[in-house]
Amino acid sequence: MTGILIGLIIAVSLIVLVQLLRVNELISQVKNEDPNLVNDEDNNTQGILAFSIMGVLFLASVLWQFKYWGIHILPPASSIHGATIDTLMRVTLALILFVFFITQPILAWFTLKYRGNSKRKAYYFVHNNKLELAWTIIPSLVLTPLIIYGLNVWNDITNTDTSNSKVIELYAKQFNWTARYSGDDNTLGKANFKLVEGLNELGVNMNDENAGDDIITREVHLVVGEPVLLKMRSQDVIHSAFLPHFRVQMNCVPGMITQFGFTPTQTTAEMKNQEGDDFEFVLLCNKICGAAHYNMKMKVIVESQDDYDAWIYSQKTLKNTLTVK
Amino acid sequence: MSEHHKETFITKYIFSLDHKMIAKQFLITGMFMGVVGMTLSLLFRLQLSNPGESFAVLEFFLGEKWAPGGVLDPNMYLALVTMHGTILVFWVLTAGLTGTFANFLIPLQIGARDMASGFMNMLSYWFFFAATVVLLSSLYVETGPASAGWTIYPPLSALPQAIPGSGLGQDLWLIAMTLFVVSSLLGGLNYIVTILNLRTKGMTMMRLPLTIWALLIVAILGVLSFPVLLSCSLLLIFDRSFGTSFYLSDIIIGGEALHNTGGSPILFEHLFWFLGHPEVYIILLPALGIVSEVISVNSRKPIFGYKAMVGALLVIALLSFVVWGHHMFLTGMDPFLGSVFTFTTLLIAIPSAVKVFNYLATLWRANIRFTPAMLFAIGFVSTFITGGLTGIILGDSALDINVHDTYFVTGHFHIVMGVSAIYGMMAGVYHWFPKMYGRMMNKKLGYFHFWVTFISAYGVFFPMHFLGLAGLPRRYYTNSAFPMFDELTNINEIITFFAIIGGLVQLLFIFNFFYSIFKGTKATENPWKSNTLEWTTPVERIHGNWPGEIPTVERWAYDYSKPDADDDFIPQTVPLKKGEIEH
Ligand code: HEM
Ligand SMILES: [Cu+2]
Ligand SMILES: [Cu+2]
């Protein structure tokens, strides 16, 4: 029934539309000019419309969005390197918005100011080397420091000294995460996908002397102010470990080990104070990996050394899990 | 070519060798695919704004299997996203856009009777048509169409155990893409040869309209990069069907350890993006060419800085081959390589800025005639600025760490590539419709179409930046699994609202298009008072383009409002007056 109704509505509106077009065209045949060519009146309305919509409505809506949706942007980074990314982001955004709010109004202004008129003639202006040189050189001059600044931040992030970092493995598979702490020796036991079996979900080689004290967990606990080095592996397809609050992201690629080192600067409790009680740090999957990609998550908790110690001592080492029946 | 050809219906409308007919075939197939691709996006937008709710349309289109009780299945969500992206990127904005305007404009604007090889041209369309049929048929496969994203990264795309769409659906996707690449190569070679060899007397390279420059560069980009996609897909086909391990290593799937070792999915990403990045310029450059032409004609002014415009196109094209790594900053690639790709990527901002400023300089002191085509061209400048600027964030490896693969990316590339290129295509259709069909499109519907499109396109894609900055990953079936995203629901509702409006108004455009083919007012030979050669051909559109001799070219294409001229335009065929300097 609704189908027929919708069909009817579409048919009627089509007929109305066709009739309107007909009338429009008949009238102008009487006037003896093609109604689909543009006249001064059109130029006038469209010019004003262009200025109002592109220059006023659009730009106002951008400001509106920053005001009302800006609050949804992630809170300031909870990691040392994250703060440098945030600063770089602010600088870049300021620059971008500056250029945006100059060029868009110019475009809108020109559409209004130079809207056509059959009595006027345009200015024949073919080229001007000085101008063109200026707008090649000025963007280059602005970009150069920005590129250098960005590369410095990138180098600092990717070349941090991780020799004192606590090593933790993030293991991805459809559709969950597992963490492996490296234990007292701070070295992960070797692993091989062929060894994945039963309780040994990560395929750790128990003959490796570094493996026994490894600890497998379903949550990531971090100590505030202590550097960590995350090492990522994947069991099946590409996943990506994304910890947006720390500005950390790295792909997990089967057949490869990738890594990302950082230092958290705020505890979960502190963040709850700032952001509200339901705040949690999270680890998300950020590379399309299958049906439940959208739901592949793990809780991340940043806490004091004491709280962390209490938690880690309550976990079982691999030796315990795998040998005790 | 004055002798009369006996044309049957089949040789005229189906297996046509005439470039103008082939152009229309590309255009109409592209428009059809545009409707399909857009409809798919509207279907998944419903799920994003109203997660888990039941919609009769979903059940109507997808059936009980993929939308049980009218609720979209998560696998089908990914399939829709994948097919949407594939269709729009390749079918609409590569074949639909370049196929239409390269075929239509190259012979007409350089003064040739037809393409260098009409037969290859016909083959190019029919390979494209076959590709279309195969791709569409994958929508009806039992296990669903390809679902690994338009970038089809293995292992997800290689293993049917990982996602059902990686079964037969992915096979058909790969076959369709292979046919597609053959079509592009046949077309591209033909465009290059035609532009280089068949220019009429007087049409030097530096007198070519910018449309032709853009199309030439696009064809070269395509010929250099599509073969890489082909080999990339072939290796994937081997891995999928013949047990090789190019991309696969150390995998356990469905509880079973696979035998593959030694392969690397990262190899796939390198091969894919070696095409994939030039591909976005393959989409964008024809739009830049069309927009340059439309802006100049309707500003009644020469395009400002013609040489710089050609130079910028060339620089962008060259750079586009050395930036592919910006899609891979977070793959564990050597950080130093990341630095190199950041550097090359941000360099592209310079020629892009030159283009924008040259457009603004063209509009300065112009006498703007607001045809619907001109509005779309101006809209293009606006979206090109907006989307280009956010690219500066994504190109910077340090910043990419936190916005990579979020909705920020979706917002960025839709504005700079999707919407801009669609605007370019629309501008082209409105502008050259009178030459294609001998009739005018309705102006008022055109205005309405543009303004509603402009508002809804920004309404859809601008808010996505905020979703991304809030940390929301793309390709998520729903954001309701994370409490931290709960506050984003109203943004998602607004996006879907504008998406539906924007989608509906495209139907109005399609109506205008077909109505005008049959009932539009009759066009004159040169309705826009334009200089380029196509406007010297008769309204009747004959095989061979010009009834008599091919015209010779005496000047460049942009003599609008030249001082001391009688009219505000001087066609390229008009000889220079005594003492007149060219420009
Ligand atoms: C009606 C207009 C459109 C709407 C509402 C729309 C919406 C969307 C949305 C929401 C996504 C992201 C879905 C996700 O990541 O989960 C998406 C993906 C995509 N869209 Fe669009 N889009 C539209 C037009 C276009 C156009 C014109 C292009 C042309 C380039 C395009 C190309 C893509 C691509 C390449 C993807 C990525 C697909 C993937 O992730 O594999 N879209 N679209
Ligand atoms: Cu995942
Ligand atoms: Cu790219």
mmCIF file with all atom_site columns, N, CA and C in Angstrom, chain A residues 170-179 201-202 217-218 233-236 239 252 283-285 289 292-293 295-298:
data_model
loop_
_atom_site.group_PDB
_atom_site.id
_atom_site.type_symbol
_atom_site.label_atom_id
_atom_site.label_alt_id
_atom_site.label_comp_id
_atom_site.label_asym_id
_atom_site.label_entity_id
_atom_site.label_seq_id
_atom_site.pdbx_PDB_ins_code
_atom_site.Cartn_x
_atom_site.Cartn_y
_atom_site.Cartn_z
_atom_site.occupancy
_atom_site.B_iso_or_equiv
_atom_site.pdbx_formal_charge
_atom_site.auth_seq_id
_atom_site.auth_comp_id
_atom_site.auth_asym_id
_atom_site.auth_atom_id
_atom_site.pdbx_PDB_model_num
ATOM 1  N N  . LEU A 1 170 ? 50.912 -6.269  22.710 1.00 0.00 ? 170 LEU A N  1
ATOM 2  C CA . LEU A 1 170 ? 49.479 -6.247  22.412 1.00 0.00 ? 170 LEU A CA 1
ATOM 3  C C  . LEU A 1 170 ? 49.257 -7.237  21.281 1.00 0.00 ? 170 LEU A C  1
ATOM 4  N N  . TYR A 1 171 ? 48.403 -8.200  21.535 1.00 0.00 ? 171 TYR A N  1
ATOM 5  C CA . TYR A 1 171 ? 48.185 -9.252  20.549 1.00 0.00 ? 171 TYR A CA 1
ATOM 6  C C  . TYR A 1 171 ? 46.755 -9.121  20.041 1.00 0.00 ? 171 TYR A C  1
ATOM 7  N N  . ALA A 1 172 ? 46.620 -8.958  18.704 1.00 0.00 ? 172 ALA A N  1
ATOM 8  C CA . ALA A 1 172 ? 45.304 -8.719  18.135 1.00 0.00 ? 172 ALA A CA 1
ATOM 9  C C  . ALA A 1 172 ? 44.817 -9.950  17.403 1.00 0.00 ? 172 ALA A C  1
ATOM 10 N N  . LYS A 1 173 ? 43.548 -10.251 17.567 1.00 0.00 ? 173 LYS A N  1
ATOM 11 C CA . LYS A 1 173 ? 42.927 -11.233 16.689 1.00 0.00 ? 173 LYS A CA 1
ATOM 12 C C  . LYS A 1 173 ? 41.449 -10.908 16.595 1.00 0.00 ? 173 LYS A C  1
ATOM 13 N N  . GLN A 1 174 ? 40.802 -11.474 15.584 1.00 0.00 ? 174 GLN A N  1
ATOM 14 C CA . GLN A 1 174 ? 39.363 -11.220 15.421 1.00 0.00 ? 174 GLN A CA 1
ATOM 15 C C  . GLN A 1 174 ? 38.628 -11.763 16.653 1.00 0.00 ? 174 GLN A C  1
ATOM 16 N N  . PHE A 1 175 ? 37.952 -11.062 17.465 1.00 0.00 ? 175 PHE A N  1
ATOM 17 C CA . PHE A 1 175 ? 37.851 -9.622  17.542 1.00 0.00 ? 175 PHE A CA 1
ATOM 18 C C  . PHE A 1 175 ? 38.122 -9.210  18.979 1.00 0.00 ? 175 PHE A C  1
ATOM 19 N N  . ASN A 1 176 ? 39.327 -9.494  19.442 1.00 0.00 ? 176 ASN A N  1
ATOM 20 C CA . ASN A 1 176 ? 39.669 -9.027  20.778 1.00 0.00 ? 176 ASN A CA 1
ATOM 21 C C  . ASN A 1 176 ? 41.167 -8.820  20.913 1.00 0.00 ? 176 ASN A C  1
ATOM 22 N N  . TRP A 1 177 ? 41.530 -8.240  22.036 1.00 0.00 ? 177 TRP A N  1
ATOM 23 C CA . TRP A 1 177 ? 42.929 -7.939  22.319 1.00 0.00 ? 177 TRP A CA 1
ATOM 24 C C  . TRP A 1 177 ? 43.397 -8.760  23.512 1.00 0.00 ? 177 TRP A C  1
ATOM 25 N N  . THR A 1 178 ? 44.644 -9.132  23.496 1.00 0.00 ? 178 THR A N  1
ATOM 26 C CA . THR A 1 178 ? 45.256 -9.750  24.660 1.00 0.00 ? 178 THR A CA 1
ATOM 27 C C  . THR A 1 178 ? 46.558 -9.000  24.909 1.00 0.00 ? 178 THR A C  1
ATOM 28 N N  . ALA A 1 179 ? 46.902 -8.832  26.194 1.00 0.00 ? 179 ALA A N  1
ATOM 29 C CA . ALA A 1 179 ? 48.171 -8.179  26.504 1.00 0.00 ? 179 ALA A CA 1
ATOM 30 C C  . ALA A 1 179 ? 49.098 -9.198  27.136 1.00 0.00 ? 179 ALA A C  1
ATOM 31 N N  . GLU A 1 201 ? 47.510 -19.191 24.206 1.00 0.00 ? 201 GLU A N  1
ATOM 32 C CA . GLU A 1 201 ? 46.791 -18.488 23.143 1.00 0.00 ? 201 GLU A CA 1
ATOM 33 C C  . GLU A 1 201 ? 47.699 -17.665 22.255 1.00 0.00 ? 201 GLU A C  1
ATOM 34 N N  . LEU A 1 202 ? 48.854 -17.238 22.780 1.00 0.00 ? 202 LEU A N  1
ATOM 35 C CA . LEU A 1 202 ? 49.700 -16.344 22.000 1.00 0.00 ? 202 LEU A CA 1
ATOM 36 C C  . LEU A 1 202 ? 50.851 -17.085 21.340 1.00 0.00 ? 202 LEU A C  1
ATOM 37 N N  . THR A 1 217 ? 47.235 -10.904 30.167 1.00 0.00 ? 217 THR A N  1
ATOM 38 C CA . THR A 1 217 ? 46.130 -10.214 30.832 1.00 0.00 ? 217 THR A CA 1
ATOM 39 C C  . THR A 1 217 ? 45.100 -9.741  29.814 1.00 0.00 ? 217 THR A C  1
ATOM 40 N N  . ARG A 1 218 ? 43.926 -9.383  30.330 1.00 0.00 ? 218 ARG A N  1
ATOM 41 C CA . ARG A 1 218 ? 42.829 -8.879  29.483 1.00 0.00 ? 218 ARG A CA 1
ATOM 42 C C  . ARG A 1 218 ? 42.634 -7.369  29.639 1.00 0.00 ? 218 ARG A C  1
ATOM 43 N N  . ARG A 1 233 ? 51.475 -7.619  17.752 1.00 0.00 ? 233 ARG A N  1
ATOM 44 C CA . ARG A 1 233 ? 51.415 -8.734  16.814 1.00 0.00 ? 233 ARG A CA 1
ATOM 45 C C  . ARG A 1 233 ? 49.967 -8.968  16.447 1.00 0.00 ? 233 ARG A C  1
ATOM 46 N N  . SER A 1 234 ? 49.755 -9.660  15.330 1.00 0.00 ? 234 SER A N  1
ATOM 47 C CA . SER A 1 234 ? 48.390 -10.017 14.967 1.00 0.00 ? 234 SER A CA 1
ATOM 48 C C  . SER A 1 234 ? 48.330 -11.484 14.580 1.00 0.00 ? 234 SER A C  1
ATOM 49 N N  . GLN A 1 235 ? 47.191 -12.088 14.851 1.00 0.00 ? 235 GLN A N  1
ATOM 50 C CA . GLN A 1 235 ? 47.068 -13.513 14.562 1.00 0.00 ? 235 GLN A CA 1
ATOM 51 C C  . GLN A 1 235 ? 46.472 -13.796 13.191 1.00 0.00 ? 235 GLN A C  1
ATOM 52 N N  . ASP A 1 236 ? 45.675 -12.838 12.669 1.00 0.00 ? 236 ASP A N  1
ATOM 53 C CA . ASP A 1 236 ? 44.939 -13.206 11.458 1.00 0.00 ? 236 ASP A CA 1
ATOM 54 C C  . ASP A 1 236 ? 44.998 -12.136 10.367 1.00 0.00 ? 236 ASP A C  1
ATOM 55 N N  . HIS A 1 239 ? 45.180 -5.434  12.079 1.00 0.00 ? 239 HIS A N  1
ATOM 56 C CA . HIS A 1 239 ? 44.408 -4.617  13.016 1.00 0.00 ? 239 HIS A CA 1
ATOM 57 C C  . HIS A 1 239 ? 45.246 -3.374  13.276 1.00 0.00 ? 239 HIS A C  1
ATOM 58 N N  . CYS A 1 252 ? 48.853 -3.575  13.561 1.00 0.00 ? 252 CYS A N  1
ATOM 59 C CA . CYS A 1 252 ? 49.281 -4.907  13.988 1.00 0.00 ? 252 CYS A CA 1
ATOM 60 C C  . CYS A 1 252 ? 49.189 -5.786  12.745 1.00 0.00 ? 252 CYS A C  1
ATOM 61 N N  . LEU A 1 283 ? 41.598 1.093   24.362 1.00 0.00 ? 283 LEU A N  1
ATOM 62 C CA . LEU A 1 283 ? 42.333 0.651   23.193 1.00 0.00 ? 283 LEU A CA 1
ATOM 63 C C  . LEU A 1 283 ? 41.282 0.218   22.184 1.00 0.00 ? 283 LEU A C  1
ATOM 64 N N  . LEU A 1 284 ? 41.316 0.827   20.987 1.00 0.00 ? 284 LEU A N  1
ATOM 65 C CA . LEU A 1 284 ? 40.360 0.454   19.947 1.00 0.00 ? 284 LEU A CA 1
ATOM 66 C C  . LEU A 1 284 ? 41.103 -0.204  18.800 1.00 0.00 ? 284 LEU A C  1
ATOM 67 N N  . CYS A 1 285 ? 40.337 -0.901  17.949 1.00 0.00 ? 285 CYS A N  1
ATOM 68 C CA . CYS A 1 285 ? 40.923 -1.380  16.705 1.00 0.00 ? 285 CYS A CA 1
ATOM 69 C C  . CYS A 1 285 ? 40.608 -0.359  15.621 1.00 0.00 ? 285 CYS A C  1
ATOM 70 N N  . CYS A 1 289 ? 38.763 -5.000  10.075 1.00 0.00 ? 289 CYS A N  1
ATOM 71 C CA . CYS A 1 289 ? 39.249 -6.352  10.303 1.00 0.00 ? 289 CYS A CA 1
ATOM 72 C C  . CYS A 1 289 ? 38.136 -7.381  10.289 1.00 0.00 ? 289 CYS A C  1
ATOM 73 N N  . ALA A 1 292 ? 33.052 -7.598  13.532 1.00 0.00 ? 292 ALA A N  1
ATOM 74 C CA . ALA A 1 292 ? 32.991 -6.939  14.837 1.00 0.00 ? 292 ALA A CA 1
ATOM 75 C C  . ALA A 1 292 ? 34.144 -5.960  15.032 1.00 0.00 ? 292 ALA A C  1
ATOM 76 N N  . HIS A 1 293 ? 34.692 -5.483  13.942 1.00 0.00 ? 293 HIS A N  1
ATOM 77 C CA . HIS A 1 293 ? 35.750 -4.464  14.005 1.00 0.00 ? 293 HIS A CA 1
ATOM 78 C C  . HIS A 1 293 ? 35.363 -3.317  14.946 1.00 0.00 ? 293 HIS A C  1
ATOM 79 N N  . ASN A 1 295 ? 33.806 -3.288  17.523 1.00 0.00 ? 295 ASN A N  1
ATOM 80 C CA . ASN A 1 295 ? 33.594 -3.654  18.924 1.00 0.00 ? 295 ASN A CA 1
ATOM 81 C C  . ASN A 1 295 ? 34.818 -4.354  19.484 1.00 0.00 ? 295 ASN A C  1
ATOM 82 N N  . MET A 1 296 ? 35.987 -4.029  18.953 1.00 0.00 ? 296 MET A N  1
ATOM 83 C CA . MET A 1 296 ? 37.198 -4.738  19.361 1.00 0.00 ? 296 MET A CA 1
ATOM 84 C C  . MET A 1 296 ? 37.969 -3.821  20.291 1.00 0.00 ? 296 MET A C  1
ATOM 85 N N  . LYS A 1 297 ? 37.793 -4.026  21.589 1.00 0.00 ? 297 LYS A N  1
ATOM 86 C CA . LYS A 1 297 ? 38.320 -3.023  22.513 1.00 0.00 ? 297 LYS A CA 1
ATOM 87 C C  . LYS A 1 297 ? 38.950 -3.661  23.737 1.00 0.00 ? 297 LYS A C  1
ATOM 88 N N  . MET A 1 298 ? 39.749 -2.896  24.430 1.00 0.00 ? 298 MET A N  1
ATOM 89 C CA . MET A 1 298 ? 40.308 -3.350  25.701 1.00 0.00 ? 298 MET A CA 1
ATOM 90 C C  . MET A 1 298 ? 40.430 -2.140  26.618 1.00 0.00 ? 298 MET A C  1
#
